[in-house]
């Protein structure tokens, strides 16, 4: 690794709290509480929804970051696990309703809470089931196979597989219900000046934030665990890792199923929040978007994934939302702002290319991953080519 | 679904047509993989771009009365459109390589793949935003006939040519039914594809440039030391693949009657499957894989379910990668340390 100092304590040091960091965390916490409450109190539900939606994507990005960032496995079908969580959450919800005695039964509201771990487990098991045969494949093959798997899941959902998923019309069917989660109807504040209510969207925002914090906590713990170190070793050099006693298959499976688990958690949460799911929410473009978030933010970096998710899921919506209100209307018409939304995939596509060429480590990279991606290792190869190019600069028309 | 053995010949003809298109696209994947060891995810967009360039030239050229006046003119109209579209798409491919992939040649393997996904996303949305978000009809300006092998009313074999409005019972009497039909389009697609595959195969195996390509695929650095201009070979590869893909794109437009900004995604994945099925990096394997996959898909959608026809390719892909990652004609893949 050239002359650069390899600092194996990077993670530990960055975990230390400095006054600066405490101030930053406090500011973020205040913003996370105050902003949605403010938007709710001025009746801008749209913005509250965006906050919750971005939260869902933060969870997805963090989950995929385990697979792509830590373990270095490119998963282009991540959305399959998201869909698995959503569909199993809703379908098992019907079973739950039957058990407790109908959608109006007092206990029916517990279905989200009871099924949250079940959906997570279902997604994780799917991850293991898919991972066991395919994780032997090399990186780029794995990407295509996971893509294929994601498409198979979507096509199966669309074709009403086993008569369960109601095809492209989505769930719930007419006459069926996704029971609102217990707690979502609480109205505990009624300010006299405005009609502030603890709305459904605000409730789900709170749930999503709590889940995101849980995710961050777990991933931080994993990062420095035996498993986390095994991931890093495997990502950097699979053969060397195997030689030093890392069980490659198990390590990959853990990454795959843990990543899938967060996909499942995000899925069931999305389903119960929105109250409606259809296969179109789980198409390939969603997978690509989540990959973009992880790559843009910085593979293997928790703050990176969060920032990536905020930029990619949030920014276009926020611009659109602000243009519809008054703040931005001096600069942008509503039409222009909605055009920004249309252009986002174009921009993200270009961004991926530019990022890979200019800053492959992402906006907020993990120190370690950055060093890997801009590593000096292939220098021998480069020298060869350069030398060769220098020698051949002047003999113009090449004969082959 | 109902299995009817009498449908098999027709499904095979359809599969052959489909397979020809897959083979043309699969070449692009396999050539690039052979030389750069990268999956050119944006290749499916070359197929799409080719179809749009083809439509562009058709619209421009059909304004000239020379091209629409006679039968020869019509043949030239499509021939010239296909060639010009292939050249433009080839140039697009070279540009993409130059700006999106070349800077990453020494980066970790995932970097060019992610970059390719970016290119794909960019091109799709460029077409969506600046051309149209809807599917556009792709004109077939020449009459299409069905060359039909059939049993006539008395049960003996007969051959007939049916126009668009002809009914088989009018030509061959009551009770006649087709055994297998080739449409003009299918014949055109199959013949042109076979010619192109033959030309490309000869090019790679017989010419000096082809030899340089094979040398580069075998060992890039050594080939460089032997005096092969690597960058030029890679550029040529990125010209040929997209040009072939463009031809397939135009065929697809003519065969299905319309084109759309996202038309490349599914055929792209399937053709990648074809390339893997034949043994990625192996030119003849990609051709074989294309035809095998086309047939398998046609038979499966005829006899199992059309709703799941896209799943079949993915299942084949997963099974091949797990059980025979080297493909039908490929060597077993050994990870270099």
XYZ file of C-alpha atoms in Angstrom:
737
model
C 0.000 0.000 0.000
C 2.651 2.491 -1.024
C 3.874 4.813 1.645
C 0.504 5.780 3.106
C -0.051 4.937 6.743
C -2.588 2.224 7.283
C -4.594 3.206 10.288
C -6.511 0.232 11.536
C -7.976 2.245 14.366
C -9.849 4.573 12.025
C -13.225 3.231 13.029
C -12.565 3.401 16.716
C -11.306 6.947 16.576
C -14.187 8.186 14.511
C -16.551 6.781 17.100
C -15.187 9.113 19.784
C -17.484 11.987 20.608
C -15.979 15.425 20.327
C -17.887 18.597 21.316
C -18.147 19.428 17.630
C -19.775 16.106 16.934
C -22.152 16.414 19.834
C -23.235 19.804 18.527
C -23.743 18.368 15.057
C -25.805 15.444 16.349
C -27.868 17.784 18.485
C -28.554 20.051 15.521
C -29.596 17.071 13.403
C -31.851 15.795 16.178
C -33.518 19.178 16.584
C -34.037 19.425 12.839
C -35.465 15.914 12.608
C -38.034 16.719 15.282
C -38.753 20.345 14.499
C -38.990 20.358 10.728
C -41.793 17.824 10.259
C -43.680 19.208 13.252
C -43.419 22.660 11.687
C -44.623 21.450 8.302
C -47.475 19.566 9.956
C -48.515 22.650 11.915
C -48.664 24.781 8.766
C -50.665 22.021 7.125
C -48.002 21.030 4.605
C -48.601 17.272 4.794
C -46.746 16.789 1.538
C -43.450 17.705 3.175
C -44.106 15.415 6.126
C -44.658 12.569 3.710
C -41.401 13.363 1.959
C -39.577 13.232 5.276
C -41.048 9.807 5.971
C -40.346 8.601 2.446
C -36.744 9.730 2.629
C -36.534 7.849 5.921
C -37.677 4.664 4.197
C -34.997 5.142 1.568
C -32.385 5.814 4.234
C -33.240 2.433 5.684
C -33.029 0.787 2.261
C -29.736 2.499 1.474
C -28.269 1.474 4.822
C -29.454 -2.085 4.271
C -28.004 -2.271 0.778
C -24.853 -0.640 2.075
C -24.226 -3.768 4.128
C -24.257 -5.816 0.942
C -22.580 -3.427 -1.481
C -20.501 -1.290 0.822
C -19.298 -3.697 3.475
C -19.297 -7.032 1.706
C -18.606 -5.659 -1.748
C -21.382 -7.666 -3.426
C -23.283 -5.679 -6.025
C -26.958 -6.518 -5.616
C -29.127 -5.158 -8.430
C -32.276 -6.869 -7.209
C -32.415 -5.443 -3.714
C -35.941 -4.262 -4.304
C -37.074 -7.904 -4.305
C -36.497 -8.006 -0.550
C -38.272 -4.694 -0.123
C -41.227 -6.180 -2.015
C -40.981 -9.408 -0.060
C -41.299 -7.487 3.203
C -44.218 -5.438 1.918
C -46.177 -8.345 0.472
C -45.521 -10.755 3.305
C -46.450 -7.997 5.756
C -49.786 -7.376 4.086
C -50.622 -11.020 3.390
C -49.698 -12.173 6.885
C -51.710 -9.201 8.114
C -54.829 -10.914 6.783
C -53.948 -14.025 8.750
C -53.365 -11.892 11.814
C -56.760 -10.249 11.359
C -58.436 -13.644 11.212
C -56.697 -14.788 14.357
C -57.670 -11.766 16.431
C -61.194 -11.654 14.993
C -61.519 -9.274 12.072
C -60.066 -5.935 11.028
C -62.129 -4.071 13.656
C -61.049 -6.185 16.583
C -59.223 -4.248 19.314
C -56.033 -6.212 18.817
C -55.990 -5.853 15.014
C -53.955 -2.666 15.317
C -51.051 -4.697 16.624
C -50.607 -6.415 13.277
C -47.871 -4.071 12.052
C -45.916 -4.345 15.266
C -46.329 -8.103 15.484
C -45.453 -8.642 11.844
C -42.479 -6.289 11.659
C -40.032 -8.938 12.882
C -41.825 -11.610 10.857
C -41.494 -9.617 7.622
C -37.862 -8.948 8.430
C -37.327 -12.649 8.972
C -39.155 -13.551 5.758
C -36.956 -11.185 3.773
C -33.825 -12.502 5.485
C -34.835 -16.085 4.709
C -35.431 -15.110 1.089
C -31.961 -13.629 1.118
C -30.514 -16.890 2.376
C -32.543 -18.935 -0.086
C -31.352 -16.838 -2.998
C -27.871 -16.334 -1.661
C -26.994 -19.963 -1.025
C -26.810 -20.932 -4.701
C -25.695 -17.643 -6.244
C -23.163 -16.181 -3.847
C -20.466 -18.410 -5.251
C -20.567 -16.289 -8.388
C -18.065 -13.579 -9.090
C -19.038 -9.952 -8.524
C -20.401 -8.913 -11.888
C -22.211 -12.202 -12.474
C -23.779 -11.851 -9.079
C -25.065 -8.411 -10.064
C -26.842 -9.784 -13.108
C -28.251 -12.804 -11.298
C -29.662 -10.656 -8.522
C -31.129 -8.406 -11.201
C -32.747 -11.473 -12.734
C -34.073 -12.513 -9.354
C -35.548 -9.065 -8.759
C -37.296 -9.224 -12.105
C -38.591 -12.736 -11.418
C -40.112 -11.536 -8.157
C -41.724 -8.537 -9.844
C -43.110 -10.615 -12.715
C -44.416 -13.189 -10.262
C -46.154 -10.479 -8.228
C -47.575 -9.001 -11.395
C -48.958 -12.344 -12.525
C -50.862 -12.887 -9.294
C -48.676 -15.754 -8.184
C -50.547 -18.477 -6.220
C -53.584 -16.195 -6.465
C -52.168 -14.176 -3.578
C -50.874 -10.904 -4.942
C -53.756 -9.667 -7.103
C -51.482 -8.905 -10.045
C -50.775 -5.363 -11.109
C -53.889 -4.088 -9.305
C -51.988 -4.548 -6.062
C -53.074 -5.100 -2.485
C -55.346 -4.768 -0.618
C -58.150 -6.005 -2.828
C -61.576 -4.414 -2.575
C -63.056 -5.399 0.774
C -59.725 -6.244 2.361
C -57.858 -4.005 4.750
C -54.417 -3.130 5.874
C -55.256 -2.350 9.470
C -53.744 0.931 10.651
C -51.006 0.282 13.151
C -51.823 0.800 16.794
C -50.804 4.324 17.699
C -51.312 5.951 14.361
C -54.634 7.490 15.386
C -53.355 9.184 18.506
C -54.212 12.819 18.556
C -52.456 14.107 21.579
C -51.971 17.759 20.781
C -54.470 20.336 19.751
C -52.794 23.704 19.749
C -55.259 26.513 20.058
C -53.589 28.660 17.401
C -53.514 26.063 14.694
C -55.128 22.729 14.128
C -52.021 20.685 14.760
C -52.776 17.015 14.876
C -50.501 14.096 15.315
C -51.309 12.925 11.826
C -50.924 9.514 10.271
C -47.940 10.699 8.278
C -46.261 12.225 11.295
C -46.776 8.991 13.180
C -45.152 6.995 10.407
C -42.352 9.525 10.195
C -41.650 8.895 13.857
C -41.696 5.129 13.311
C -39.364 5.430 10.348
C -36.921 7.631 12.239
C -36.903 5.175 15.125
C -36.245 2.313 12.735
C -33.471 4.289 11.027
C -31.814 4.905 14.392
C -32.072 1.210 15.172
C -30.542 0.421 11.785
C -27.670 2.828 12.324
C -27.052 1.429 15.790
C -26.966 -2.169 14.588
C -24.772 -1.415 11.592
C -22.328 0.567 13.704
C -22.035 -2.358 16.054
C -21.584 -4.735 13.109
C -18.959 -2.519 11.547
C -16.421 -3.270 14.211
C -17.495 -6.781 14.991
C -15.799 -9.965 13.939
C -18.314 -10.210 11.095
C -17.725 -6.641 9.973
C -13.997 -7.206 9.825
C -14.567 -10.426 7.917
C -16.608 -8.450 5.386
C -13.815 -5.971 4.901
C -11.246 -8.716 4.527
C -13.396 -10.547 2.033
C -14.127 -7.416 0.050
C -10.500 -6.472 -0.208
C -9.245 -9.894 -1.173
C -11.441 -12.933 -1.144
C -8.689 -15.460 -1.574
C -6.506 -13.964 1.129
C -9.487 -13.730 3.477
C -10.341 -17.365 2.886
C -6.725 -18.299 3.547
C -6.798 -16.525 6.894
C -9.825 -18.460 8.011
C -12.788 -16.389 6.932
C -15.599 -18.651 5.781
C -16.483 -16.846 2.588
C -19.900 -18.400 2.046
C -21.132 -17.795 5.579
C -19.773 -14.284 5.595
C -21.444 -13.442 2.298
C -24.697 -15.046 3.404
C -24.715 -12.957 6.560
C -24.272 -9.798 4.546
C -26.905 -10.816 2.053
C -29.501 -11.824 4.596
C -28.872 -8.876 6.912
C -29.201 -6.532 3.963
C -32.358 -8.329 2.894
C -33.714 -8.018 6.411
C -33.610 -4.245 6.252
C -35.232 -4.377 2.871
C -38.040 -6.345 4.502
C -38.400 -3.942 7.403
C -38.588 -0.998 5.014
C -41.086 -2.929 2.897
C -43.603 -3.706 5.604
C -43.303 -0.179 6.974
C -43.941 1.297 3.549
C -46.939 -1.004 3.033
C -48.600 -0.124 6.346
C -47.876 3.555 5.971
C -49.142 3.991 2.422
C -51.867 1.375 2.850
C -51.475 0.123 -0.694
C -48.825 -1.826 -2.569
C -48.455 -2.866 -6.189
C -45.660 -4.557 -8.134
C -44.782 -1.281 -9.827
C -43.335 0.028 -6.559
C -40.769 -2.747 -6.698
C -39.335 -2.470 -10.182
C -35.744 -2.521 -11.334
C -35.440 1.268 -11.360
C -35.988 1.300 -7.595
C -33.085 -1.098 -7.184
C -30.924 1.130 -9.328
C -31.943 4.191 -7.326
C -30.931 2.521 -4.083
C -27.606 1.493 -5.592
C -27.153 5.125 -6.679
C -27.747 6.263 -3.108
C -25.088 3.969 -1.730
C -22.567 4.769 -4.449
C -23.184 8.504 -4.400
C -22.958 8.740 -0.640
C -19.952 6.517 -0.360
C -19.855 2.748 -0.288
C -19.323 1.375 3.172
C -20.101 4.628 4.905
C -23.147 5.079 7.132
C -23.346 8.884 6.865
C -22.680 8.454 3.166
C -25.661 6.185 2.620
C -27.863 8.543 4.577
C -26.741 11.575 2.596
C -27.085 9.627 -0.644
C -30.643 8.665 0.214
C -31.517 12.223 1.205
C -30.121 13.654 -2.025
C -31.600 11.098 -4.377
C -34.962 10.456 -2.770
C -35.464 13.810 -1.141
C -34.003 16.586 -3.216
C -36.176 16.333 -6.341
C -39.290 16.054 -4.202
C -38.309 18.911 -1.946
C -37.631 21.164 -4.912
C -40.971 20.218 -6.386
C -42.697 20.741 -3.061
C -41.067 24.095 -2.397
C -41.897 25.353 -5.858
C -45.523 24.558 -5.218
C -45.419 26.551 -2.031
C -44.002 30.037 -2.097
C -40.379 29.777 -1.052
C -38.890 28.974 -4.415
C -41.529 30.348 -6.716
C -39.522 33.500 -7.305
C -36.798 31.431 -8.945
C -38.668 28.499 -10.378
C -42.142 28.088 -11.747
C -44.073 25.025 -10.648
C -43.676 23.631 -14.127
C -39.908 24.030 -14.132
C -39.734 22.388 -10.742
C -41.696 19.389 -11.899
C -39.339 19.165 -14.874
C -36.521 18.757 -12.368
C -38.343 15.693 -11.115
C -38.496 14.358 -14.674
C -34.826 14.964 -15.244
C -33.662 13.268 -12.095
C -32.968 9.856 -13.604
C -31.013 11.482 -16.388
C -29.012 13.429 -13.828
C -28.469 10.402 -11.591
C -27.284 8.376 -14.564
C -24.749 11.024 -15.489
C -23.815 11.379 -11.849
C -22.973 7.679 -11.528
C -20.612 7.921 -14.493
C -18.952 11.089 -13.224
C -18.706 9.763 -9.670
C -16.997 6.580 -10.791
C -14.451 8.565 -12.810
C -13.837 11.435 -10.416
C -14.712 10.385 -6.905
C -15.483 6.657 -6.750
C -15.404 6.754 -2.975
C -18.546 8.916 -2.811
C -19.456 12.135 -1.053
C -18.836 10.995 2.499
C -16.569 8.025 2.072
C -15.479 5.577 4.683
C -11.761 6.108 5.115
C -11.006 2.539 4.433
C -13.132 2.124 1.334
C -11.756 5.355 -0.110
C -8.226 4.052 0.194
C -9.286 0.845 -1.528
C -11.030 2.519 -4.413
C -8.244 4.954 -5.110
C -5.646 2.398 -4.191
C -2.188 2.519 -5.663
C -2.150 -1.223 -6.066
C -2.634 -1.448 -9.839
C 0.269 0.908 -10.252
C 2.423 -1.724 -11.919
C -0.165 -2.228 -14.594
C -0.463 1.490 -15.099
C 3.245 1.934 -15.408
C 3.352 -0.697 -18.076
C 0.701 0.958 -20.145
C 2.204 4.392 -19.676
C 5.649 3.267 -20.644
C 4.226 1.523 -23.633
C 2.245 4.569 -24.629
C 5.260 6.808 -24.308
C 7.292 4.532 -26.502
C 4.655 4.392 -29.150
C 3.590 7.988 -29.130
C 5.404 8.830 -32.317
C 5.063 5.880 -34.641
C 1.758 6.941 -36.015
C -0.251 4.536 -38.156
C -0.260 1.244 -36.354
C -0.112 -1.825 -38.429
C -1.660 -4.874 -36.919
C -51.683 -24.556 -20.977
C -52.333 -26.994 -23.759
C -49.437 -28.689 -25.415
C -50.009 -29.118 -29.125
C -47.276 -30.878 -31.047
C -48.526 -29.332 -34.281
C -47.459 -25.895 -33.045
C -43.833 -26.889 -32.569
C -42.562 -26.019 -36.084
C -44.111 -22.550 -35.944
C -42.707 -21.925 -32.458
C -39.292 -22.965 -33.705
C -39.490 -20.485 -36.587
C -40.497 -17.733 -34.181
C -37.710 -18.827 -31.867
C -35.202 -18.705 -34.685
C -36.183 -15.115 -35.458
C -36.012 -14.118 -31.831
C -32.776 -16.051 -31.432
C -31.211 -14.172 -34.333
C -31.873 -10.888 -32.586
C -30.542 -12.211 -29.292
C -27.439 -13.510 -31.041
C -26.746 -10.112 -32.605
C -27.026 -8.379 -29.243
C -25.171 -11.114 -27.378
C -22.131 -10.565 -29.605
C -21.694 -7.116 -28.124
C -21.697 -8.453 -24.566
C -19.364 -11.270 -25.324
C -16.845 -9.201 -27.319
C -16.580 -6.583 -24.600
C -16.425 -9.175 -21.863
C -13.782 -11.095 -23.731
C -11.525 -8.076 -23.938
C -12.282 -5.953 -20.875
C -13.802 -8.565 -18.533
C -16.656 -6.188 -17.916
C -20.393 -6.523 -18.370
C -21.346 -3.624 -20.584
C -24.635 -2.957 -18.921
C -25.311 -0.082 -21.323
C -25.280 -2.442 -24.290
C -29.049 -2.883 -24.116
C -29.298 0.849 -24.748
C -27.268 0.418 -27.930
C -30.034 -1.844 -29.160
C -32.562 0.854 -28.298
C -30.484 3.677 -29.775
C -30.022 1.674 -32.969
C -33.771 1.381 -33.383
C -34.219 5.146 -32.895
C -31.388 6.024 -35.268
C -32.909 3.593 -37.759
C -36.285 5.296 -37.503
C -34.604 8.669 -37.885
C -32.913 7.641 -41.123
C -36.051 5.935 -42.417
C -37.938 9.181 -41.928
C -35.218 11.264 -43.559
C -34.619 8.945 -46.501
C -38.237 8.161 -47.271
C -38.694 11.828 -48.172
C -36.614 11.088 -51.273
C -38.795 9.665 -54.006
C -35.844 7.547 -55.154
C -36.203 5.350 -52.103
C -39.951 4.899 -52.225
C -40.552 4.676 -55.946
C -39.457 1.140 -56.709
C -38.872 -2.204 -55.111
C -35.114 -1.685 -55.383
C -35.543 1.714 -53.746
C -37.412 0.147 -50.819
C -34.725 -2.442 -50.296
C -32.121 0.314 -50.402
C -34.187 2.462 -48.043
C -34.019 -0.165 -45.333
C -30.508 -1.259 -46.209
C -29.092 2.259 -46.059
C -31.036 3.099 -42.901
C -29.705 0.003 -41.186
C -26.124 0.715 -42.215
C -26.248 4.384 -41.211
C -27.906 3.542 -37.918
C -25.313 0.863 -37.235
C -22.506 3.348 -37.894
C -24.043 6.008 -35.659
C -24.675 3.524 -32.869
C -21.144 2.216 -33.265
C -19.784 5.721 -32.866
C -21.977 6.190 -29.806
C -20.506 2.990 -28.405
C -16.963 4.208 -29.004
C -17.736 7.535 -27.327
C -19.213 5.791 -24.304
C -16.119 3.641 -23.987
C -13.871 6.667 -24.306
C -15.586 8.765 -21.667
C -17.266 6.346 -19.281
C -15.123 3.212 -19.262
C -11.591 4.092 -20.277
C -10.884 6.188 -17.191
C -11.868 3.158 -15.112
C -9.768 0.561 -16.822
C -7.649 -0.039 -13.746
C -10.386 0.534 -11.196
C -11.943 -2.274 -9.144
C -14.328 -4.377 -11.185
C -17.503 -2.945 -9.795
C -16.621 0.596 -10.867
C -17.113 0.166 -14.633
C -20.266 -1.840 -14.011
C -21.747 0.991 -11.963
C -20.603 3.464 -14.584
C -22.335 1.353 -17.235
C -25.545 1.368 -15.222
C -25.235 5.154 -15.161
C -24.803 5.303 -18.927
C -27.804 3.070 -19.402
C -29.938 5.196 -17.110
C -28.754 8.353 -18.848
C -29.462 7.143 -22.382
C -32.885 5.768 -21.545
C -33.926 8.989 -19.958
C -32.398 11.105 -22.679
C -34.678 9.340 -25.149
C -37.606 9.508 -22.753
C -37.222 13.248 -22.229
C -36.054 14.440 -25.605
C -37.722 12.044 -28.022
C -40.823 10.528 -26.553
C -41.989 8.711 -23.469
C -44.472 6.669 -25.501
C -43.923 3.851 -27.898
C -43.488 5.037 -31.470
C -44.723 3.014 -34.450
C -41.912 1.669 -36.594
C -42.995 1.576 -40.233
C -42.630 -1.409 -42.510
C -43.172 0.104 -45.924
C -42.878 -3.030 -48.007
C -45.600 -5.671 -48.314
C -45.219 -8.564 -45.896
C -46.074 -12.035 -47.123
C -46.503 -15.263 -45.239
C -44.682 -18.085 -46.942
C -46.812 -20.952 -45.833
C -46.311 -24.670 -45.778
C -49.752 -26.137 -45.269
C -52.066 -29.064 -45.654
C -54.705 -28.226 -48.175
C -58.350 -29.240 -48.084
C -57.603 -32.781 -49.194
C -54.859 -33.240 -46.588
C -51.825 -33.234 -48.842
C -48.849 -30.889 -48.442
C -49.021 -27.591 -50.252
C -46.989 -24.393 -50.390
C -48.513 -20.997 -50.821
C -47.733 -17.327 -50.368
C -50.277 -15.331 -48.420
C -50.609 -11.552 -48.535
C -51.814 -9.537 -45.596
C -55.491 -9.942 -46.466
C -55.396 -13.465 -47.923
C -57.016 -16.290 -46.023
C -55.556 -19.743 -46.230
C -58.930 -21.388 -46.858
C -59.496 -19.193 -49.929
C -56.236 -20.308 -51.478
C -56.162 -23.969 -50.585
C -59.797 -24.838 -50.067
C -61.941 -25.604 -47.043
C -60.193 -27.418 -44.195
C -56.714 -26.212 -45.089
C -54.418 -25.329 -42.213
C -50.903 -23.980 -41.981
C -48.106 -26.161 -40.676
C -45.475 -23.493 -40.583
C -45.280 -19.932 -41.849
C -42.294 -17.722 -42.551
C -43.091 -14.054 -42.933
C -41.006 -11.825 -45.183
C -39.717 -10.130 -42.037
C -38.699 -13.383 -40.408
C -36.834 -14.498 -43.503
C -35.123 -11.131 -43.732
C -34.123 -11.172 -40.061
C -32.837 -14.730 -40.129
C -30.916 -14.316 -43.387
C -29.325 -10.975 -42.517
C -28.432 -12.224 -39.063
C -26.757 -15.336 -40.410
C -24.815 -13.286 -42.956
C -23.660 -10.828 -40.296
C -22.661 -13.603 -37.933
C -20.697 -15.287 -40.691
C -18.953 -12.041 -41.662
C -18.073 -11.235 -38.069
C -16.830 -14.734 -37.391
C -14.625 -14.594 -40.469
C -13.409 -11.149 -39.487
C -12.376 -12.274 -36.037
C -10.865 -15.588 -37.047
C -9.258 -14.694 -40.382
C -8.155 -11.072 -40.506
C -5.176 -9.456 -38.876
C -7.369 -7.107 -36.910
C -9.361 -10.090 -35.705
C -6.161 -11.745 -34.612
C -5.246 -8.618 -32.684
C -8.652 -8.734 -31.002
C -8.145 -12.320 -29.986
C -4.687 -11.556 -28.709
C -6.034 -8.664 -26.663
C -8.744 -10.872 -25.229
C -6.187 -13.464 -24.231
C -3.802 -11.125 -22.472
C -4.136 -7.413 -22.807
C -0.723 -6.441 -21.514
C 1.192 -9.004 -23.503
C -0.713 -8.116 -26.658
C 0.303 -4.525 -26.009
C 3.918 -5.524 -25.724
C 3.637 -7.379 -29.011
C 2.683 -4.166 -30.726
C -1.094 -4.309 -30.682
C -2.665 -0.905 -30.125
C -4.906 -1.857 -27.240
C -6.944 1.306 -27.222
C -7.673 0.951 -30.893
C -8.736 -2.671 -30.502
C -11.009 -1.778 -27.626
C -12.509 1.062 -29.660
C -13.135 -1.312 -32.557
C -14.790 -3.771 -30.204
C -17.000 -1.006 -28.921
C -17.885 -0.128 -32.481
C -18.752 -3.621 -33.685
C -20.865 -4.646 -30.705
C -23.192 -1.629 -30.722
C -23.406 -1.692 -34.534
C -24.641 -5.286 -34.400
C -26.966 -4.359 -31.565
C -28.347 -1.518 -33.683
C -29.231 -3.932 -36.480
C -31.060 -6.085 -33.945
C -32.837 -2.980 -32.651
C -34.149 -2.103 -36.104
C -35.226 -5.685 -36.679
C -37.039 -5.663 -33.377
C -38.789 -2.417 -34.350
C -39.912 -3.888 -37.659
C -40.901 -7.226 -36.167
C -42.950 -5.882 -33.280
C -44.076 -2.717 -35.051
C -43.023 -0.189 -32.436
C -40.119 1.050 -30.369
C -39.923 2.574 -26.902
C -37.271 4.176 -24.741
C -37.086 1.166 -22.423
C -37.259 -1.467 -25.148
C -33.638 -2.480 -24.568
C -33.831 -3.645 -20.981
C -35.470 -7.057 -21.318
C -33.807 -8.079 -24.632
C -30.536 -6.819 -23.180
C -30.757 -9.076 -20.150
C -31.883 -11.975 -22.285
C -29.028 -11.505 -24.709
C -26.629 -11.339 -21.814
C -28.155 -14.642 -20.752
C -27.518 -15.912 -24.268
C -23.896 -14.818 -24.068
C -23.480 -16.542 -20.704
C -25.306 -19.620 -21.959
C -22.897 -19.942 -24.851
C -19.867 -19.165 -22.711
C -19.146 -15.507 -22.223
C -16.159 -14.255 -24.146
C -16.741 -16.906 -26.787
C -18.041 -15.477 -30.058
C -19.578 -18.618 -31.499
C -20.950 -19.417 -28.082
C -22.869 -16.148 -28.080
C -24.363 -16.966 -31.472
C -25.336 -20.452 -30.373
C -26.618 -19.161 -27.046
C -28.786 -16.603 -28.813
C -30.488 -19.179 -30.964
C -30.889 -21.694 -28.143
C -32.389 -19.072 -25.882
C -34.713 -17.796 -28.622
C -36.000 -21.306 -29.276
C -36.339 -22.132 -25.597
C -38.289 -18.955 -25.021
C -40.573 -19.427 -28.014
C -41.345 -23.006 -27.034
C -41.859 -22.101 -23.407
C -44.132 -19.172 -24.154
C -46.100 -21.383 -26.530
C -46.461 -24.307 -24.182
C -46.082 -23.042 -20.656
C -47.253 -19.488 -20.281
C -46.685 -16.233 -22.085
C -47.000 -14.343 -18.818
C -43.863 -16.021 -17.533
C -41.854 -15.979 -20.747
C -39.479 -13.348 -19.389
C -38.918 -15.441 -16.282
C -37.690 -18.360 -18.374
C -34.623 -16.495 -19.562
C -33.766 -15.435 -16.007
C -34.189 -18.957 -14.710
C -31.929 -20.276 -17.478
C -29.402 -17.568 -16.603
C -29.361 -18.487 -12.936
C -29.187 -22.222 -13.631
C -26.361 -21.856 -16.159
C -24.353 -19.637 -13.865
C -24.741 -22.040 -10.988
C -24.200 -25.341 -12.747
C -22.105 -24.518 -15.766
C -20.669 -21.020 -15.376
C -18.428 -21.620 -18.371
C -21.458 -21.965 -20.623
C -22.015 -24.412 -23.454
C -18.854 -23.644 -25.403
C -16.794 -21.789 -22.812
C -13.909 -23.062 -20.787
C -14.270 -23.412 -17.082
C -13.608 -20.109 -15.399
C -10.708 -20.026 -13.017
C -10.288 -17.018 -10.801
C -6.871 -15.514 -11.270
C -5.182 -14.534 -8.054
